[in-house]
Coordinates of C-alpha atoms and ligand atoms in Angstrom, one line a residue:
M1 CA 185.8 31.1 -25.2
K2 CA 182.1 32.1 -26.3
D3 CA 181.9 33.8 -29.2
L4 CA 180.8 37.3 -27.5
A5 CA 183.2 37.8 -24.2
G6 CA 183.9 40.9 -23.2
K7 CA 181.6 42.5 -25.9
H8 CA 179.1 45.4 -24.9
I9 CA 175.5 45.5 -26.6
V10 CA 173.2 47.6 -27.2
L11 CA 169.8 45.9 -27.0
G12 CA 167.5 48.4 -28.8
L13 CA 163.5 47.2 -29.1
T14 CA 161.0 48.9 -31.4
G15 CA 157.0 48.8 -31.3
G16 CA 156.7 45.7 -33.0
I17 CA 155.0 42.0 -32.4
A18 CA 158.7 40.4 -33.0
C19 CA 159.6 42.5 -29.6
F20 CA 158.9 38.3 -27.8
K21 CA 161.8 37.0 -30.0
A22 CA 164.2 39.7 -28.4
A23 CA 163.1 38.5 -25.4
E24 CA 165.1 35.3 -26.8
L25 CA 167.8 37.0 -28.1
C26 CA 168.3 39.0 -25.2
R27 CA 169.5 35.2 -23.4
S28 CA 171.4 33.7 -26.1
L29 CA 173.6 37.3 -25.8
V30 CA 174.6 36.7 -22.1
K31 CA 174.6 32.9 -23.1
E32 CA 177.9 33.9 -25.6
G33 CA 179.3 36.2 -23.2
A34 CA 178.0 39.1 -24.0
T35 CA 177.2 42.5 -21.8
V36 CA 173.4 43.7 -22.4
Q37 CA 172.1 47.1 -22.2
V38 CA 168.6 46.9 -23.2
V39 CA 166.7 50.2 -23.9
M40 CA 163.2 50.4 -25.0
T41 CA 160.8 52.4 -27.1
E42 CA 157.7 53.7 -25.4
A43 CA 155.6 51.6 -28.4
A44 CA 158.0 48.6 -27.3
E45 CA 156.5 48.4 -23.9
H46 CA 153.6 47.5 -25.1
F47 CA 155.2 44.4 -26.7
I48 CA 157.1 42.9 -24.0
T49 CA 157.1 44.5 -20.6
P50 CA 161.4 45.9 -19.0
V51 CA 161.0 43.7 -16.0
T52 CA 161.0 40.7 -18.6
M53 CA 164.1 42.8 -20.3
Q54 CA 165.7 43.0 -16.9
A55 CA 165.6 39.6 -16.0
L56 CA 166.9 38.7 -19.3
S57 CA 169.9 40.8 -18.9
N58 CA 170.8 41.1 -15.7
R59 CA 170.5 45.4 -15.4
P60 CA 168.0 47.8 -15.1
V61 CA 165.9 48.9 -18.6
Y62 CA 166.1 51.9 -20.1
G63 CA 163.4 54.1 -21.8
S64 CA 163.9 58.2 -21.2
Q65 CA 166.3 60.1 -21.9
W66 CA 164.5 62.0 -18.2
D67 CA 165.9 59.2 -15.7
P68 CA 166.5 60.4 -12.8
R69 CA 169.7 57.0 -12.3
E70 CA 171.7 59.2 -13.7
P71 CA 173.8 61.6 -12.4
N72 CA 174.7 64.1 -15.1
S73 CA 170.7 63.7 -16.5
M74 CA 172.8 61.8 -20.0
P75 CA 171.6 58.3 -20.7
H76 CA 172.5 59.2 -23.9
I77 CA 176.1 59.9 -23.8
N78 CA 176.3 57.5 -21.4
L79 CA 175.0 54.6 -22.5
S80 CA 176.1 54.7 -26.4
R81 CA 179.8 54.8 -25.2
D82 CA 181.3 51.4 -23.8
A83 CA 178.8 49.6 -26.9
D84 CA 180.8 47.6 -29.2
A85 CA 177.8 47.9 -31.0
I86 CA 174.1 49.3 -31.1
L87 CA 172.4 46.1 -32.0
I88 CA 167.9 47.3 -32.6
A89 CA 165.9 44.6 -32.7
P90 CA 162.7 44.7 -33.3
A91 CA 163.6 48.6 -35.2
S92 CA 159.8 49.4 -37.1
A93 CA 159.4 51.5 -39.9
D94 CA 159.2 53.8 -38.2
F95 CA 162.3 53.7 -36.1
M96 CA 164.0 53.1 -39.6
A97 CA 162.6 56.3 -40.7
K98 CA 163.6 57.9 -38.0
L99 CA 167.2 57.0 -38.1
L100 CA 167.3 58.0 -41.2
H101 CA 166.1 61.9 -40.6
G102 CA 168.5 62.1 -37.7
R103 CA 165.8 62.7 -35.5
A104 CA 166.1 62.0 -31.4
D105 CA 163.0 62.6 -30.0
D106 CA 163.3 59.3 -26.9
L107 CA 166.5 58.2 -25.7
L108 CA 166.2 55.2 -28.3
S109 CA 166.4 57.1 -31.5
L110 CA 169.0 60.2 -28.9
L111 CA 171.3 57.8 -28.3
C112 CA 171.5 56.6 -32.0
L113 CA 172.2 59.6 -33.0
A114 CA 175.2 60.5 -30.4
R115 CA 177.1 57.0 -30.4
P116 CA 180.6 58.4 -31.8
A117 CA 179.7 55.5 -35.2
A118 CA 183.6 55.7 -36.3
S119 CA 183.8 53.7 -33.2
V120 CA 180.2 51.8 -32.3
P121 CA 178.6 50.4 -34.9
L122 CA 174.6 50.5 -35.2
I123 CA 172.7 46.9 -36.9
V124 CA 169.3 46.8 -37.5
A125 CA 167.2 44.1 -37.5
P126 CA 163.6 45.4 -39.4
A127 CA 160.7 43.9 -38.5
M128 CA 157.3 44.5 -40.1
N129 CA 154.2 43.3 -42.3
R130 CA 154.8 42.6 -45.6
E131 CA 153.1 46.0 -47.4
M132 CA 155.2 47.9 -44.9
W133 CA 158.3 46.2 -45.6
A134 CA 157.6 46.7 -49.5
H135 CA 156.2 50.3 -49.7
P136 CA 159.2 52.1 -51.7
A137 CA 159.1 54.6 -48.9
T138 CA 160.9 51.8 -46.8
Q139 CA 162.7 50.3 -48.8
R140 CA 164.6 54.1 -49.6
N141 CA 165.2 54.6 -45.8
V142 CA 166.9 50.8 -46.1
A143 CA 168.7 52.5 -49.2
Q144 CA 170.0 55.3 -47.6
L145 CA 170.3 53.4 -43.9
K146 CA 173.3 51.0 -45.4
A147 CA 174.4 55.0 -47.2
D148 CA 175.2 56.4 -44.1
G149 CA 176.8 53.3 -42.9
V150 CA 174.4 51.4 -41.1
E151 CA 174.3 47.3 -40.5
V152 CA 171.0 46.6 -42.2
L153 CA 170.0 43.2 -41.6
E154 CA 168.2 40.7 -44.3
V155 CA 164.0 40.3 -42.8
G156 CA 162.9 36.7 -43.0
Q157 CA 159.9 35.7 -45.4
G158 CA 157.2 33.6 -44.6
E159 CA 154.4 34.0 -42.2
Q160 CA 153.4 37.0 -40.4
A161 CA 151.0 37.8 -37.0
C162 CA 148.4 39.8 -39.5
G163 CA 147.5 36.4 -40.7
E164 CA 149.9 37.4 -44.2
T165 CA 152.9 36.0 -45.9
G166 CA 155.4 37.6 -47.4
D167 CA 158.9 39.2 -46.8
G168 CA 159.0 41.5 -43.4
R169 CA 159.3 38.9 -40.5
M170 CA 162.5 39.8 -37.8
L171 CA 165.4 37.1 -38.6
E172 CA 164.9 34.6 -35.4
A173 CA 167.2 34.4 -33.0
D174 CA 169.4 32.8 -33.6
E175 CA 170.6 34.5 -36.8
I176 CA 170.2 37.4 -35.3
L177 CA 173.2 36.0 -33.2
A178 CA 174.8 34.1 -36.0
D179 CA 175.1 38.0 -38.0
L180 CA 176.2 40.0 -34.9
I181 CA 179.4 36.8 -34.0
A182 CA 180.2 37.6 -38.4
F183 CA 179.9 41.0 -38.2
F184 CA 183.2 41.3 -35.4
T185 CA 184.7 38.8 -37.7
P186 CA 187.8 39.8 -39.1
K187 CA 187.0 39.5 -42.7
V188 CA 189.8 38.2 -44.0
L189 CA 188.4 35.9 -47.1
A190 CA 186.4 39.5 -48.1
G191 CA 185.3 38.9 -51.7
Q192 CA 186.3 35.0 -52.3
H193 CA 184.5 32.3 -53.0
V194 CA 184.7 29.5 -50.7
L195 CA 183.6 25.6 -52.2
V196 CA 183.4 23.5 -48.8
T197 CA 182.4 19.2 -49.3
A198 CA 181.0 17.8 -46.1
G199 CA 179.2 15.1 -44.5
P200 CA 179.8 11.4 -45.8
T201 CA 178.0 9.9 -49.4
Y202 CA 176.3 7.3 -50.0
E203 CA 176.4 4.5 -52.9
A204 CA 173.5 2.8 -53.1
I205 CA 173.3 -0.7 -53.1
D206 CA 169.1 -1.0 -54.7
P207 CA 166.7 1.5 -53.5
V208 CA 166.2 1.0 -49.9
R209 CA 170.1 0.2 -48.9
G210 CA 173.6 1.7 -49.1
I211 CA 176.9 2.0 -48.1
T212 CA 178.2 4.7 -46.1
N213 CA 180.6 6.1 -43.6
L214 CA 180.6 7.5 -40.0
S215 CA 181.1 10.9 -41.4
S216 CA 178.6 13.0 -39.4
G217 CA 179.4 16.9 -41.7
K218 CA 179.8 18.8 -37.8
M219 CA 184.0 19.8 -39.7
G220 CA 182.6 21.0 -42.8
F221 CA 179.5 22.6 -41.6
A222 CA 181.5 24.5 -39.1
I223 CA 184.5 25.6 -41.8
A224 CA 181.2 26.5 -44.1
R225 CA 180.3 28.5 -41.2
A226 CA 184.1 29.8 -40.5
A227 CA 184.0 31.1 -44.2
R228 CA 180.8 32.7 -44.4
E229 CA 181.2 34.5 -40.9
A230 CA 184.6 35.6 -42.3
G231 CA 183.2 37.4 -45.7
A232 CA 183.3 34.7 -48.2
D233 CA 180.8 34.0 -50.7
V234 CA 180.1 30.0 -49.8
T235 CA 178.7 26.9 -51.4
L236 CA 178.1 23.5 -49.0
V237 CA 177.8 20.6 -50.8
A238 CA 176.9 18.4 -48.6
G239 CA 176.4 14.4 -48.3
P240 CA 173.5 13.0 -46.5
V241 CA 173.8 14.6 -42.5
S242 CA 170.1 16.2 -41.0
L243 CA 172.9 19.5 -40.2
P244 CA 171.7 22.5 -40.3
T245 CA 172.5 24.5 -42.7
P246 CA 174.9 27.7 -41.4
R247 CA 173.6 30.9 -41.5
A248 CA 173.9 32.7 -44.8
V249 CA 175.5 29.6 -46.4
G250 CA 174.5 27.9 -50.2
R251 CA 173.8 24.6 -50.0
V252 CA 173.5 21.8 -52.5
N253 CA 172.2 18.0 -51.3
V254 CA 174.4 15.3 -52.6
K255 CA 173.7 11.3 -52.5
S256 CA 176.8 9.4 -54.5
A257 CA 179.9 10.1 -54.8
R258 CA 179.5 11.3 -58.9
D259 CA 176.8 13.3 -57.3
M260 CA 179.2 14.9 -54.9
L261 CA 181.9 15.3 -58.3
T262 CA 178.8 16.9 -60.6
A263 CA 178.0 19.4 -57.5
V264 CA 181.3 20.8 -57.4
Q265 CA 181.9 20.4 -61.2
A266 CA 179.1 22.9 -61.4
H267 CA 180.6 25.5 -58.9
I268 CA 184.1 25.3 -58.7
E269 CA 184.7 28.0 -62.1
Q270 CA 183.4 30.9 -59.8
A271 CA 185.7 28.8 -56.4
T272 CA 189.1 30.4 -55.5
V273 CA 189.1 28.1 -51.9
F274 CA 188.2 24.6 -52.4
V275 CA 188.0 23.0 -49.1
A276 CA 187.6 18.8 -49.4
T277 CA 185.9 17.4 -46.1
A278 CA 183.7 15.2 -47.1
A279 CA 184.9 11.5 -46.1
V280 CA 183.8 10.4 -49.8
A281 CA 183.6 6.5 -49.6
D282 CA 186.5 5.5 -52.1
W283 CA 184.4 2.5 -53.6
R284 CA 180.2 2.2 -55.0
P285 CA 178.8 -1.3 -55.9
A286 CA 179.4 -1.7 -60.3
T287 CA 175.5 -2.0 -60.3
A288 CA 172.6 -0.9 -58.5
A289 CA 170.2 -3.0 -58.2
D290 CA 166.6 -1.1 -59.7
Q291 CA 164.3 -3.5 -57.1
K292 CA 164.8 -4.3 -53.3
I293 CA 167.4 -7.1 -54.3
K294 CA 164.6 -10.6 -51.2
K295 CA 166.1 -13.4 -50.1
D296 CA 164.8 -16.8 -52.2
G297 CA 164.9 -18.7 -49.3
S298 CA 168.0 -20.6 -50.5
G299 CA 170.4 -19.5 -47.6
D300 CA 172.4 -17.9 -50.5
T301 CA 173.8 -14.2 -49.6
P302 CA 173.8 -11.4 -53.2
E303 CA 177.1 -10.6 -54.7
L304 CA 178.7 -6.9 -54.4
R305 CA 181.6 -6.4 -56.3
F306 CA 182.7 -2.9 -56.4
I307 CA 184.2 -0.6 -58.9
E308 CA 185.9 2.9 -57.5
N309 CA 184.9 5.8 -57.0
P310 CA 186.2 9.3 -58.5
D311 CA 188.8 11.1 -56.6
I312 CA 186.6 14.4 -56.9
L313 CA 189.3 16.6 -55.4
A314 CA 192.9 15.0 -56.8
T315 CA 190.0 15.2 -60.0
V316 CA 189.9 19.3 -58.9
A317 CA 193.4 20.3 -58.5
Q318 CA 194.6 18.4 -61.5
S319 CA 192.2 19.8 -63.9
L320 CA 193.6 23.2 -62.9
R321 CA 197.3 23.2 -62.5
G322 CA 198.6 25.4 -64.7
Q323 CA 195.3 26.8 -65.5
R324 CA 194.7 29.1 -62.3
G325 CA 197.3 28.0 -59.8
F326 CA 196.7 27.2 -56.8
R327 CA 197.7 31.2 -54.6
G328 CA 195.3 33.8 -54.6
E329 CA 195.8 35.0 -58.2
P330 CA 193.1 37.0 -60.3
G331 CA 191.0 33.4 -60.7
G332 CA 193.6 31.3 -58.9
L333 CA 191.7 28.2 -57.2
F334 CA 193.7 27.2 -53.9
C335 CA 192.6 23.6 -52.7
V336 CA 193.1 22.0 -49.8
G337 CA 192.8 18.1 -48.8
F338 CA 191.7 16.3 -45.8
A339 CA 192.9 13.3 -44.2
A340 CA 191.4 11.5 -42.5
E341 CA 194.0 8.9 -40.9
S342 CA 193.6 5.9 -38.2
H343 CA 197.2 6.0 -37.6
D344 CA 200.9 7.9 -39.2
L345 CA 199.0 10.8 -39.5
L346 CA 202.8 13.3 -40.6
S347 CA 203.8 10.1 -42.7
H348 CA 200.3 9.6 -44.3
A349 CA 198.7 13.4 -44.6
S350 CA 202.7 13.9 -46.3
A351 CA 202.1 11.8 -49.3
K352 CA 197.8 12.4 -49.5
R353 CA 199.2 15.7 -50.0
T354 CA 201.9 15.2 -52.9
R355 CA 199.3 12.3 -54.1
K356 CA 196.8 14.8 -54.9
G357 CA 198.5 17.1 -55.7
V358 CA 196.8 20.0 -53.4
P359 CA 199.3 23.1 -51.5
L360 CA 197.8 22.0 -47.9
L361 CA 196.5 18.9 -46.8
V362 CA 194.6 18.0 -42.9
G363 CA 195.3 15.3 -40.7
N364 CA 192.8 13.8 -38.5
I365 CA 192.6 10.6 -36.4
G366 CA 189.2 9.4 -38.5
P367 CA 188.2 7.7 -35.3
A368 CA 188.5 10.4 -32.9
T369 CA 186.5 12.4 -35.0
F370 CA 183.8 11.0 -36.8
G371 CA 180.3 11.8 -34.7
Q372 CA 182.3 14.2 -32.2
D373 CA 182.2 17.8 -31.5
D374 CA 186.0 18.6 -31.3
N375 CA 188.7 16.7 -32.3
A376 CA 192.8 17.8 -33.6
L377 CA 193.9 19.0 -36.1
L378 CA 197.7 18.2 -38.5
L379 CA 198.1 21.0 -41.1
V380 CA 200.7 19.7 -43.5
D381 CA 202.3 21.9 -46.9
A382 CA 205.5 22.1 -48.4
Q383 CA 206.9 23.8 -45.3
G384 CA 206.3 21.4 -42.9
A385 CA 203.0 20.3 -40.1
I386 CA 201.3 22.1 -37.8
E387 CA 199.4 21.1 -35.5
V388 CA 196.3 22.5 -33.8
P389 CA 195.5 21.1 -30.1
R390 CA 192.1 19.8 -29.6
A391 CA 189.0 22.5 -30.4
S392 CA 185.9 22.4 -31.0
K393 CA 185.5 21.6 -34.8
L394 CA 184.2 25.6 -35.1
E395 CA 187.9 26.8 -32.8
L396 CA 189.8 24.3 -35.3
A397 CA 187.2 26.0 -38.2
R398 CA 187.5 29.5 -37.5
K399 CA 191.5 28.8 -37.1
L400 CA 191.7 26.6 -40.9
I401 CA 189.9 29.6 -42.4
A402 CA 192.6 31.8 -40.9
E403 CA 195.3 29.6 -42.3
I404 CA 193.6 29.2 -45.2
A405 CA 193.7 33.3 -45.7
Q406 CA 196.9 34.0 -44.9
R407 CA 197.8 30.5 -47.8
A408 CA 195.7 31.6 -50.2
L409 CA 195.5 35.3 -49.9
G410 CA 199.3 36.3 -49.0
P411 CA 199.7 38.9 -45.7
G412 CA 199.9 41.8 -48.2
Q413 CA 196.8 41.0 -49.7
K414 CA 194.1 40.1 -46.9
Q415 CA 191.7 43.2 -46.2
Ligands
CTP501 N1 188.4 12.7 -51.5 C1 187.5 13.1 -52.6 N2 187.1 12.1 -53.7 C2 187.3 10.9 -53.0 C3 187.9 10.6 -51.8 C4 188.7 11.5 -51.7 O1 186.8 13.6 -52.6 N3 186.9 9.3 -54.0 C5 189.3 13.7 -50.9 C6 188.6 14.5 -49.2 O2 187.4 14.7 -49.6 C7 189.7 14.8 -48.7 C8 191.2 13.7 -49.1 O3 190.2 13.6 -50.4 O4 189.8 16.0 -48.7 C9 191.6 12.4 -49.1 O5 190.7 11.5 -47.9 P1 190.4 10.3 -47.5 O6 189.4 9.5 -47.4 O7 191.5 11.0 -46.3 O8 191.7 9.2 -48.3 P2 191.4 8.4 -49.8 O9 191.9 9.6 -51.1 O10 190.3 8.1 -49.6 O11 192.8 7.7 -49.8 P3 193.0 6.5 -48.3 O12 191.4 5.8 -47.8 O13 193.7 5.6 -49.0 O14 194.0 6.9 -47.5

């Protein structure tokens, strides 16, 4: 299922060099299943042609309120009524000032004013030079637009087309897409702080070698993304993986199990939900050599002795037992464990749930999930077990987040 299937987006372009990113954004929206109606201001047409946007959206582009194609001559009404959202990207400083004052001297500002505000949200992705962005007039306008119920996306930071460096770039197309998908997601974890561990750990033997496992981190990263989409503040403690950080998720990179425990302990106070997805190495070499272990020519192999790593999930669950509880009451912490097994999933997962002292344990078959983009889950709690059939890890993560919200917050407390 595509993330924007069935959604109709009016994509508005205003004058700015970031119009080139709007082409890719349009393509991404269509790829995710949305229908896209492009509306451009005259200034936008100086930066990118309507022909490009028509080809990408597969629909004629509108620019004028006097467009003769509309039989009733009211494109501002016709185009705004069936939209699931109006997304202005790029939104220039001038266009935001116009929105603020309710001015309506071109089709795009006119249809923003004419939209049924209760059912058609307005989302803007600002794009401008850093001085224009920092100007008190722009900042005042942003604050007032937010107060008026407009969703103002963040700006990016970095090198600008003018050669200056600072805040004000438009977000990249993939970032806007992620924000839009999150915008449409029910906020079942609003106000919650979710801490997720993901990926493998790496236990050093010497400065150039170590032991690790085949965990890709994909499931944990998908859970972090799904939790953010559901409105939570998310911190992701990641072992050594090269996956991109999900949008608007705080990431702490760690290597060893002990580093992971330290990072988790540093963030657990604020957390209300803890999801331990990481495939933590159970053992580490008893000593890590300071220098590379060299062959000495004798043919003898080094002796490796192992000691057990701390169990992060059990440590957290046990240390909090009785102090913060497991449910979503203020100050409470809801802990979720994973179990990677090779066989007898239900019995191993049930035993592990009790051993770790957590209310919910998610079982999966290790060899069938490591490195894959899809998986199947078995959710085990005190009531029994629920099978979640094979699907992409993102789909599974979204279902898991809904299950966690239900258990942690209860139906009455969901927002
Ligand atoms: N876990 C952890 N710290 C460890 C080991 C595991 O936090 N040192 C967490 C994992 O993140 C997962 C759960 O405990 O949520 C179960 O991990 P798993 O490797 O399946 O189980 P183990 O406890 O290692 O038990 P075993 O290897 O005997 O199956």
